[in-house]
PDB file of C-alpha atoms in Angstrom:
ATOM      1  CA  UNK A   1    -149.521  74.125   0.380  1.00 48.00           C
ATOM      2  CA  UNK A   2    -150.200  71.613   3.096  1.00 48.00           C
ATOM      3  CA  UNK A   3    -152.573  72.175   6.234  1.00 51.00           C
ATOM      4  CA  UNK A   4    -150.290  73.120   9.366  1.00 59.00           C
ATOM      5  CA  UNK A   5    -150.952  75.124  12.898  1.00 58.00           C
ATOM      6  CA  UNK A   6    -151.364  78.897  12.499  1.00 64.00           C
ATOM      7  CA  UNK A   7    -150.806  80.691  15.535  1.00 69.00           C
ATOM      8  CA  UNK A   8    -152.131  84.493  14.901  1.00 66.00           C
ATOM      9  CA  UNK A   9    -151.031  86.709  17.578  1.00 64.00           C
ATOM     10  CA  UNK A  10    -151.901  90.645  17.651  1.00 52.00           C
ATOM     11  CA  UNK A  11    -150.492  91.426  20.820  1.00 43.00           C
ATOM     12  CA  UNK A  12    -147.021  91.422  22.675  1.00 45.00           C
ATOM     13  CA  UNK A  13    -145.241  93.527  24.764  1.00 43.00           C
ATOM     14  CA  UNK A  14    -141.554  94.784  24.200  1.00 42.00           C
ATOM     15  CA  UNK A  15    -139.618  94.279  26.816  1.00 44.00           C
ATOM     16  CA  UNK A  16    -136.752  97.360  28.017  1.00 39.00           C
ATOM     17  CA  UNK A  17    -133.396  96.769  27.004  1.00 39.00           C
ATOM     18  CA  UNK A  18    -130.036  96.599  28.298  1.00 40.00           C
ATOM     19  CA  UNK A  19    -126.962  98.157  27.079  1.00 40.00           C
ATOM     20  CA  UNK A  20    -125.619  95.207  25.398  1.00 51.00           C
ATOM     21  CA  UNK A  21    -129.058  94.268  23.364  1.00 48.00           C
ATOM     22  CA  UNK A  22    -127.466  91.543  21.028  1.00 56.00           C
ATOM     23  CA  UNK A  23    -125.381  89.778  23.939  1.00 55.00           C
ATOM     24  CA  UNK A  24    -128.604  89.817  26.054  1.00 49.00           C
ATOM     25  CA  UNK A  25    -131.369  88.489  23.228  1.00 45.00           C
ATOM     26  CA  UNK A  26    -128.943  85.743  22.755  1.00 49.00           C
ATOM     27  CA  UNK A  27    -127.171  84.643  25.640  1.00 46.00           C
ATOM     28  CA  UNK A  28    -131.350  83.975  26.489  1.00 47.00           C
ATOM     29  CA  UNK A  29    -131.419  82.068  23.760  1.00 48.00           C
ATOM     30  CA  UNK A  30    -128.379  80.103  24.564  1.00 51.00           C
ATOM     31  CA  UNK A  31    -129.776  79.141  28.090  1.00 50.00           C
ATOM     32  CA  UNK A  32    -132.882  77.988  26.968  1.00 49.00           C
ATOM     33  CA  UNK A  33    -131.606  76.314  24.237  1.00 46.00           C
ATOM     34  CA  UNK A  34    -129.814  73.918  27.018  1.00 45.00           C
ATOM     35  CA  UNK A  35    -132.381  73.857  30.007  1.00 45.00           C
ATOM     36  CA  UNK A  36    -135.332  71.545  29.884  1.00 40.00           C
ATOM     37  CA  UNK A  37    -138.440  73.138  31.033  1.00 37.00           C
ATOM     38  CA  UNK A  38    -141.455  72.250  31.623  1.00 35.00           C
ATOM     39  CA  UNK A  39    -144.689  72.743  29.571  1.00 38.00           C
ATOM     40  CA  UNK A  40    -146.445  75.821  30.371  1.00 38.00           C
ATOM     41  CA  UNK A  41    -150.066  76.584  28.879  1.00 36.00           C
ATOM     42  CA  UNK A  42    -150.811  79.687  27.900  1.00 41.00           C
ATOM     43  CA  UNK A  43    -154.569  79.955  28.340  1.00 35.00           C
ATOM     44  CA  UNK A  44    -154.287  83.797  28.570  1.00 36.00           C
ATOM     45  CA  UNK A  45    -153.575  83.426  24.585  1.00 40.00           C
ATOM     46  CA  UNK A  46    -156.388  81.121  23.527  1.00 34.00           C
ATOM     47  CA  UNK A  47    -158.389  84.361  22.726  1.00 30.00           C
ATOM     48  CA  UNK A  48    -155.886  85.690  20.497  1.00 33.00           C
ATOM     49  CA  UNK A  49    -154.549  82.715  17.927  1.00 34.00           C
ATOM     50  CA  UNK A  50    -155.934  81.023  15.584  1.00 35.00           C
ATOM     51  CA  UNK A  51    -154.744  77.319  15.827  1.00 33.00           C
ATOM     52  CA  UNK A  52    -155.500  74.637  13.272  1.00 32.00           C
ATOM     53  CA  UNK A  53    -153.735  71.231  14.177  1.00 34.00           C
ATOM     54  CA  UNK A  54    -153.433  68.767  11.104  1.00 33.00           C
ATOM     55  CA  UNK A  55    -151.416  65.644  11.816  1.00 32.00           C
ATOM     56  CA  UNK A  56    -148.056  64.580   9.721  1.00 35.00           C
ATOM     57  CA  UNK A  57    -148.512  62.241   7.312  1.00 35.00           C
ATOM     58  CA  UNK A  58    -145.988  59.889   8.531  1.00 35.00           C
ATOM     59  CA  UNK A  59    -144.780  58.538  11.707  1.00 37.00           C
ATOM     60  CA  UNK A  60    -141.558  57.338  12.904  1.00 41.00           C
ATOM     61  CA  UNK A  61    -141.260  54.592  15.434  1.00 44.00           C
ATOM     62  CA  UNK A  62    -142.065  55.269  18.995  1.00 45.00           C
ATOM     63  CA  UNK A  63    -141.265  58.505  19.168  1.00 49.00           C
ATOM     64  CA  UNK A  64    -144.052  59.799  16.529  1.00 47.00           C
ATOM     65  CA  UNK A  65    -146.670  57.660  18.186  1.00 45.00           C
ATOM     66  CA  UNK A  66    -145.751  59.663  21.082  1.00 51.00           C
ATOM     67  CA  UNK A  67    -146.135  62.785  19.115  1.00 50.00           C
ATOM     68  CA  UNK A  68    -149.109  62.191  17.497  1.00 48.00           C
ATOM     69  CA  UNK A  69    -151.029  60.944  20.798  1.00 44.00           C
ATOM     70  CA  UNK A  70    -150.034  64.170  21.502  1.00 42.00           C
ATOM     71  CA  UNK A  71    -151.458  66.016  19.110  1.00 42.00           C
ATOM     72  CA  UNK A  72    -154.915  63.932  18.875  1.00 41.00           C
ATOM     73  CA  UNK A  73    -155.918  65.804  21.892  1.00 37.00           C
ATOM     74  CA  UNK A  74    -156.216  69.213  20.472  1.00 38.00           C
ATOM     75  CA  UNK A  75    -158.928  70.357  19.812  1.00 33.00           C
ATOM     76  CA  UNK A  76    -159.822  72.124  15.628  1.00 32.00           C
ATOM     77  CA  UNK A  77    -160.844  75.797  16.157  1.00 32.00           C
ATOM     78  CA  UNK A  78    -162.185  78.162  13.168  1.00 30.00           C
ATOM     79  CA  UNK A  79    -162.414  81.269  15.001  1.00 31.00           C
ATOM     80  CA  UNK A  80    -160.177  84.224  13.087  1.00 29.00           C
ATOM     81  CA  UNK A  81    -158.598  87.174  14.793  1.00 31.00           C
ATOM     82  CA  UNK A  82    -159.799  90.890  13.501  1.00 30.00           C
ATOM     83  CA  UNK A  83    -156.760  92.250  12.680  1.00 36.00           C
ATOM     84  CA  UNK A  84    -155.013  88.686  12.090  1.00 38.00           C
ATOM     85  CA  UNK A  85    -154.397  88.238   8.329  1.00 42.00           C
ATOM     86  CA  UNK A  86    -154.362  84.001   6.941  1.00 46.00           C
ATOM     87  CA  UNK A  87    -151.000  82.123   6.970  1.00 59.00           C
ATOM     88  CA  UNK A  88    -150.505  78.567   5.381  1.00 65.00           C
ATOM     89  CA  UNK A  89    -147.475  76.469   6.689  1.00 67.00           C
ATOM     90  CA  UNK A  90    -146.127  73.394   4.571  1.00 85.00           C
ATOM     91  CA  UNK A  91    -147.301  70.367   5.346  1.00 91.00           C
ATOM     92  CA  UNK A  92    -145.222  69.228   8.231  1.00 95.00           C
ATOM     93  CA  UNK A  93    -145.033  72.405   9.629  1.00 97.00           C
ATOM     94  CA  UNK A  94    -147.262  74.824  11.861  1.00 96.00           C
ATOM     95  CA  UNK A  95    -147.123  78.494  11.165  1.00 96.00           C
ATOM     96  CA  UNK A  96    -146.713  81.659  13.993  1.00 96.00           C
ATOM     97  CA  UNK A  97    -147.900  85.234  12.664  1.00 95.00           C
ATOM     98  CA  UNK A  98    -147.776  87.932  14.981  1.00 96.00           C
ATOM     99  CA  UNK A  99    -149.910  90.906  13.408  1.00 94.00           C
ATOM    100  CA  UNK A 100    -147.725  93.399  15.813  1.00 93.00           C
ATOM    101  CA  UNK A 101    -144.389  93.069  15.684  1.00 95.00           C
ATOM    102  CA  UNK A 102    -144.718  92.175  12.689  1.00 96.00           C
ATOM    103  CA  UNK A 103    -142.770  88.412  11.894  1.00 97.00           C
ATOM    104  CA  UNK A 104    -143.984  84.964  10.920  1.00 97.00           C
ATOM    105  CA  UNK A 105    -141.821  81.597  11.164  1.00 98.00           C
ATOM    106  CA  UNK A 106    -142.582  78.028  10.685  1.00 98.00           C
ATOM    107  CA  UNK A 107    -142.113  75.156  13.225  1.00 98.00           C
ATOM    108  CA  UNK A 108    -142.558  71.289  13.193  1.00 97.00           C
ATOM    109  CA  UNK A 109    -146.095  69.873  13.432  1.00 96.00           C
ATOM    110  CA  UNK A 110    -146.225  68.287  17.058  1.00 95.00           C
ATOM    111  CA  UNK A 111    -143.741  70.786  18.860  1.00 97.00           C
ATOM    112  CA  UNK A 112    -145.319  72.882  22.005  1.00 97.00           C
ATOM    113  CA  UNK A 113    -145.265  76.159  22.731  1.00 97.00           C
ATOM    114  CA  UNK A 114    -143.922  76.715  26.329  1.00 96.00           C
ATOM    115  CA  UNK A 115    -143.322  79.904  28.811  1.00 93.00           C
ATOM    116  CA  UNK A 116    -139.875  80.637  29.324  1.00 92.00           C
ATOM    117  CA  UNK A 117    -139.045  84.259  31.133  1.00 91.00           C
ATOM    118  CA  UNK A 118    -137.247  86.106  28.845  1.00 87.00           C
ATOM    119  CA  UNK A 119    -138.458  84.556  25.183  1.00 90.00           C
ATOM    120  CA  UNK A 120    -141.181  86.234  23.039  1.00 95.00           C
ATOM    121  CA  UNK A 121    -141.714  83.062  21.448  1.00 96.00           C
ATOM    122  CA  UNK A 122    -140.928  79.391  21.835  1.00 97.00           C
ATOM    123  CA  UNK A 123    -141.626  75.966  20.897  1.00 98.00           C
ATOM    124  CA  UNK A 124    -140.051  72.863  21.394  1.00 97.00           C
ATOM    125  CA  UNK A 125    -140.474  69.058  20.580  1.00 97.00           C
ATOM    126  CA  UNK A 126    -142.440  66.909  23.130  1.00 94.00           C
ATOM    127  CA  UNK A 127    -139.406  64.181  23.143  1.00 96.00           C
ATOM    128  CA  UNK A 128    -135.808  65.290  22.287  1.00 96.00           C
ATOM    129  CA  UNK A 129    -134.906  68.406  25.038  1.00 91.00           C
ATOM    130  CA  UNK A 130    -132.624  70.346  22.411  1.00 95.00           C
ATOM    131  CA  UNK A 131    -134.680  70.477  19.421  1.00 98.00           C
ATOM    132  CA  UNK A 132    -136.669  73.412  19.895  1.00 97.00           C
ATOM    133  CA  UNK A 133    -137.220  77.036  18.509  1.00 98.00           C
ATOM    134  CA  UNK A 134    -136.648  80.646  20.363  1.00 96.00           C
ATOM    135  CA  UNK A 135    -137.629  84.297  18.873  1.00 97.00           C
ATOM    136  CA  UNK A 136    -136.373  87.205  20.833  1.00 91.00           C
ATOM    137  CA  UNK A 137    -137.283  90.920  20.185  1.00 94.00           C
ATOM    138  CA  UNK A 138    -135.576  93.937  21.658  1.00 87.00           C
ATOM    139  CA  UNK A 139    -135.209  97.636  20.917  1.00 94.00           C
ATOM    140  CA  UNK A 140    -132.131  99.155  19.166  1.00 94.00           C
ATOM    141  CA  UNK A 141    -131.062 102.723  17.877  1.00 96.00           C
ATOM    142  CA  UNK A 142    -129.236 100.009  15.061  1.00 95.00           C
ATOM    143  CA  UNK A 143    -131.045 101.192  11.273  1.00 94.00           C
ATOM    144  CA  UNK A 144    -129.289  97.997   9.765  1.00 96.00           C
ATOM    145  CA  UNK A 145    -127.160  94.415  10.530  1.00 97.00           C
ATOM    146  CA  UNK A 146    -123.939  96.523   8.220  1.00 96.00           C
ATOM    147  CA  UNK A 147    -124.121  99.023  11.500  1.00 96.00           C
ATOM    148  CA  UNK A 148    -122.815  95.728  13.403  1.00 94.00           C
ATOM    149  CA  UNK A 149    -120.408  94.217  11.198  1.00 96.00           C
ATOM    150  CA  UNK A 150    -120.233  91.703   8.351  1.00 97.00           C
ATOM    151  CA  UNK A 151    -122.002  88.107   8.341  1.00 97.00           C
ATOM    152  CA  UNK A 152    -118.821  86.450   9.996  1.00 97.00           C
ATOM    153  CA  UNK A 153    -118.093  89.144  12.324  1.00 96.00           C
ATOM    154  CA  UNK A 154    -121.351  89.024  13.923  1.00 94.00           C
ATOM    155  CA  UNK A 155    -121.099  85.137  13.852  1.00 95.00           C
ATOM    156  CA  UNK A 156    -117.982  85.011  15.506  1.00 93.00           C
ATOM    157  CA  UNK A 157    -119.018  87.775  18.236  1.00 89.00           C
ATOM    158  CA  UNK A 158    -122.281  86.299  18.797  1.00 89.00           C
ATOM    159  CA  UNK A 159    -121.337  82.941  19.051  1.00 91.00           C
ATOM    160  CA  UNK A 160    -118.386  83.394  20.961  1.00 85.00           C
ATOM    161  CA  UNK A 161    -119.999  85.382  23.514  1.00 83.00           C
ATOM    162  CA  UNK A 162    -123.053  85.032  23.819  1.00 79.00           C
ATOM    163  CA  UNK A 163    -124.741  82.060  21.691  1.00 82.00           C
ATOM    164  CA  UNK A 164    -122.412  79.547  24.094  1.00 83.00           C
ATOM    165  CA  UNK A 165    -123.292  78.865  27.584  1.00 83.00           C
ATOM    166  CA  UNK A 166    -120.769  79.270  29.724  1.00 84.00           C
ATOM    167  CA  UNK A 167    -117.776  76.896  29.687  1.00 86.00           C
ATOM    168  CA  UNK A 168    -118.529  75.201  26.132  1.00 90.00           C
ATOM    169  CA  UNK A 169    -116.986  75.091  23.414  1.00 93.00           C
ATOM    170  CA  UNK A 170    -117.948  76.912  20.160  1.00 94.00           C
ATOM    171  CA  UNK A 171    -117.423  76.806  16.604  1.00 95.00           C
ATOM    172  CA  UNK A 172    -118.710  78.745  13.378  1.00 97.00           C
ATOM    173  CA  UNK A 173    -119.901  76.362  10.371  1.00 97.00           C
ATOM    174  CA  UNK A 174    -121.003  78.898   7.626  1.00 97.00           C
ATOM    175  CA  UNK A 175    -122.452  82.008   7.229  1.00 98.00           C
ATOM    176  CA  UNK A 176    -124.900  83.943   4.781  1.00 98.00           C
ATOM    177  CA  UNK A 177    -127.232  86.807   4.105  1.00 98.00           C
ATOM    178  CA  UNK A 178    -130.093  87.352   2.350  1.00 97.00           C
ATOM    179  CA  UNK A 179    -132.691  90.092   1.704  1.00 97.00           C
ATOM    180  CA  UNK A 180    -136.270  89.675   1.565  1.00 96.00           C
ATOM    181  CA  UNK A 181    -138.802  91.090  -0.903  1.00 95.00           C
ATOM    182  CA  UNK A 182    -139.204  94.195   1.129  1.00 95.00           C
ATOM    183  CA  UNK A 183    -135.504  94.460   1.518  1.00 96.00           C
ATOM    184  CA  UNK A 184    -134.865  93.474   4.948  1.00 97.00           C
ATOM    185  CA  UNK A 185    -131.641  92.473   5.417  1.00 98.00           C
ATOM    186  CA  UNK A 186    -130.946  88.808   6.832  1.00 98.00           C
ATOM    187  CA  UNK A 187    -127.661  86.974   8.487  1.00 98.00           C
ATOM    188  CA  UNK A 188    -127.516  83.604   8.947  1.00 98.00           C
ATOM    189  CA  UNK A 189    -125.391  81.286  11.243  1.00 97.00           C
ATOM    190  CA  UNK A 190    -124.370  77.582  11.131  1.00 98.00           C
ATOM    191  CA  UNK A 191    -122.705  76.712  14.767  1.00 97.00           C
ATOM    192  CA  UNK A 192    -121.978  73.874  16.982  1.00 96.00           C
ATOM    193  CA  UNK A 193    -121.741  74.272  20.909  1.00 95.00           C
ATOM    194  CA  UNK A 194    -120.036  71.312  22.871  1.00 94.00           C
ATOM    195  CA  UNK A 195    -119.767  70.960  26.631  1.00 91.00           C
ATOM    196  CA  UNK A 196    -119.359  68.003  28.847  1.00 89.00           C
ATOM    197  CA  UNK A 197    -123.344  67.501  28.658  1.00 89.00           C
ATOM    198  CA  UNK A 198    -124.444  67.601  25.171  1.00 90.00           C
ATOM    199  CA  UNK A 199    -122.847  68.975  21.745  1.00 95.00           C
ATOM    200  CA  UNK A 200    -125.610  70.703  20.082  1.00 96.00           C
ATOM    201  CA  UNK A 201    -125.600  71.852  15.954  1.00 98.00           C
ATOM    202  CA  UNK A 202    -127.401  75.404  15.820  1.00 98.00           C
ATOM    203  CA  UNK A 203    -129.068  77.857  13.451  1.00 98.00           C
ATOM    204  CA  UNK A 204    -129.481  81.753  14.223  1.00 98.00           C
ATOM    205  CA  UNK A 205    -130.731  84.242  12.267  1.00 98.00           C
ATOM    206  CA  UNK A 206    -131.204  87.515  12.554  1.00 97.00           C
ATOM    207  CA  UNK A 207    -132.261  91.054  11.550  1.00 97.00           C
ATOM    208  CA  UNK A 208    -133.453  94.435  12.482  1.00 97.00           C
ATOM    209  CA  UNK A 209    -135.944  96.346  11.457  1.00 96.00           C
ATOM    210  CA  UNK A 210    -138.241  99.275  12.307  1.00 94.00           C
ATOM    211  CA  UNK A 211    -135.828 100.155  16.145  1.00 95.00           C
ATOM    212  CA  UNK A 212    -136.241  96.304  16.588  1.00 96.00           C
ATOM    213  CA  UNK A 213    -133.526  93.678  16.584  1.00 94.00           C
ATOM    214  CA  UNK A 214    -134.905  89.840  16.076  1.00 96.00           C
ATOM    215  CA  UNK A 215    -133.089  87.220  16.602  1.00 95.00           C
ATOM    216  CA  UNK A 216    -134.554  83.654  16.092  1.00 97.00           C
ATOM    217  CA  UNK A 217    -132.510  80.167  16.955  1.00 97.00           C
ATOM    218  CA  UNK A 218    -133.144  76.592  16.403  1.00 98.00           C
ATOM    219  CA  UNK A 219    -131.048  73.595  16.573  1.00 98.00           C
ATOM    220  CA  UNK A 220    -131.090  69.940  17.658  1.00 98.00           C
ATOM    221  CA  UNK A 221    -128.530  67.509  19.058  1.00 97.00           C
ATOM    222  CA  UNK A 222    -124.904  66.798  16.564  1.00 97.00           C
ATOM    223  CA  UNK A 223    -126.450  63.034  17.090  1.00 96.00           C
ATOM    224  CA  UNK A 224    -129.760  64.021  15.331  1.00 98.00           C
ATOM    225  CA  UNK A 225    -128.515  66.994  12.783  1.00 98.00           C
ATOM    226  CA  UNK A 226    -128.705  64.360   9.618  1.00 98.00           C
ATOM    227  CA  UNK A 227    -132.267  63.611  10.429  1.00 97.00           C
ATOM    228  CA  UNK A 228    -133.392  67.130  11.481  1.00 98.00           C
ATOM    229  CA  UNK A 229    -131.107  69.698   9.399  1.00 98.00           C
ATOM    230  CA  UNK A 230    -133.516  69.779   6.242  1.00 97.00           C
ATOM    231  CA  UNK A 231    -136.512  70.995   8.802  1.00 97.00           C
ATOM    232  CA  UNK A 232    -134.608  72.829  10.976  1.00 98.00           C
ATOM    233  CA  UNK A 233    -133.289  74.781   7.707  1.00 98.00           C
ATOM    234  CA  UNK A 234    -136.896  75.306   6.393  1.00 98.00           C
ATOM    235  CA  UNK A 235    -137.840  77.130  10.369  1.00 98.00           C
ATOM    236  CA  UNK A 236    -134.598  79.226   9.608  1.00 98.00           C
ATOM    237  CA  UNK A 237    -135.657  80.473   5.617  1.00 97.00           C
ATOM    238  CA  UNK A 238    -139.236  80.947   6.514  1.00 97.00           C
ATOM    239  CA  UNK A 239    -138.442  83.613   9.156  1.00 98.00           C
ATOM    240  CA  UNK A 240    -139.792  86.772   7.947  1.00 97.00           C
ATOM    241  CA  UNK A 241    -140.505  90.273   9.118  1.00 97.00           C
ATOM    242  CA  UNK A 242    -142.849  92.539   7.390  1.00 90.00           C
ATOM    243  CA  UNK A 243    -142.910  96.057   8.374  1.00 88.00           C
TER     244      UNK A 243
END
């Protein structure tokens, strides 16, 4: 395996739910998704991640140089978390590991994490606004996905209500399942969103666990989807949960 990022995290806090906890984890995920914000640092976390930043081995025009001037400002760091266990991304890729609730996904060497009210977890790339990555977490009384419905039923629910923003149009691509080696249940969701603005090609999945429902989206815009798909997939399958 290549070298990546590995951000260990050991503590979070779980937010109170609303009645409707799918609609709400994702319709959060939807607005982000299509807002740019700003960079926020999160200095309060320096003393709980390990981060190891090793550059791609390729750039790409301007954009990359961008990237990667980026990037040559962070600083190496070697210090390891108590109760944070190694991860190894592939090379391209940074890994997040959170050691309490208990998930790990991969992201794109040279995205950022940012603050955005409502999101456990987020990165996004320094250049193009809609390619990013959001993890939400909320409570449920749910045991399983089956409790909701079938792959496409929860597709068509979630992305017709609540993956959208308001006033675009949505459409379900594909959908699959999968179970992990711990047998945790997995669906996944191929979408496109359109509105007047952008048109944006999406990937959800999503999975509960443990009185926890995780939901984790990535996507970029329909005009960079050949050139992103193949990473954005590899975020998507590398989502895991562990307890």
């Amino acid at each position: 395996l290549g070298g990546g990022r590995v951000d260990s995290r050991d503590t979070r806090r779980t937010r109170s739910l609303s009645p409707s906890p799918i609609m709400q984890a994702c319709t959060q995920s939807a607005a982000f998704a299509h807002t740019r914000v700003a960079t926020t640092a999160k200095a309060s976390k320096a003393t709980r991640r390990v981060s190891t930043i090793v550059h791609a081995s390729a750039t790409e025009g301007a954009n990359a140089t961008r990237r990667q001037a980026v990037l040559s400002t962070a600083a190496l760091s070697a210090s390891l978390l108590t109760n944070a266990k190694p991860a190894h991304a592939l090379s391209g890729f940074s890994v997040v590991k959170d050691t309490r609730d208990g998930y790990q996904f991969y992201y794109p060497v040279g995205w950022q994490e940012i603050s955005v009210d409502g999101q456990d977890a987020v990165y996004k790339d320094v250049i193009e606004p809609l390619e990013s990555v959001a993890l939400n977490i909320y409570p449920t009384q749910r045991e399983s996905l089956t409790d909701i419905g079938s792959p496409d039923e929860v597709a068509n629910t979630l992305v017709g209500k609540a993956l959208a923003v308001p006033g675009a149009q949505a459409k379900v691509l594909k959908t699959a399942q999968r179970k992990d080696k711990d047998d945790h249940l997995y669906y996944f969701l191929e979408y496109v969103t359109k509105s007047n603005q952008y048109e944006r090609h999406a990937l959800t999945i999503v999975t509960i666990t443990q009185g926890k429902f995780y939901t984790l989206t990535t996507g970029s815009s329909e005009r960079r989807w050949p050139k992103m798909k193949d990473r954005l997939q590899t975020v998507i399958d590398s989502f895991n949960v562990y307890y």
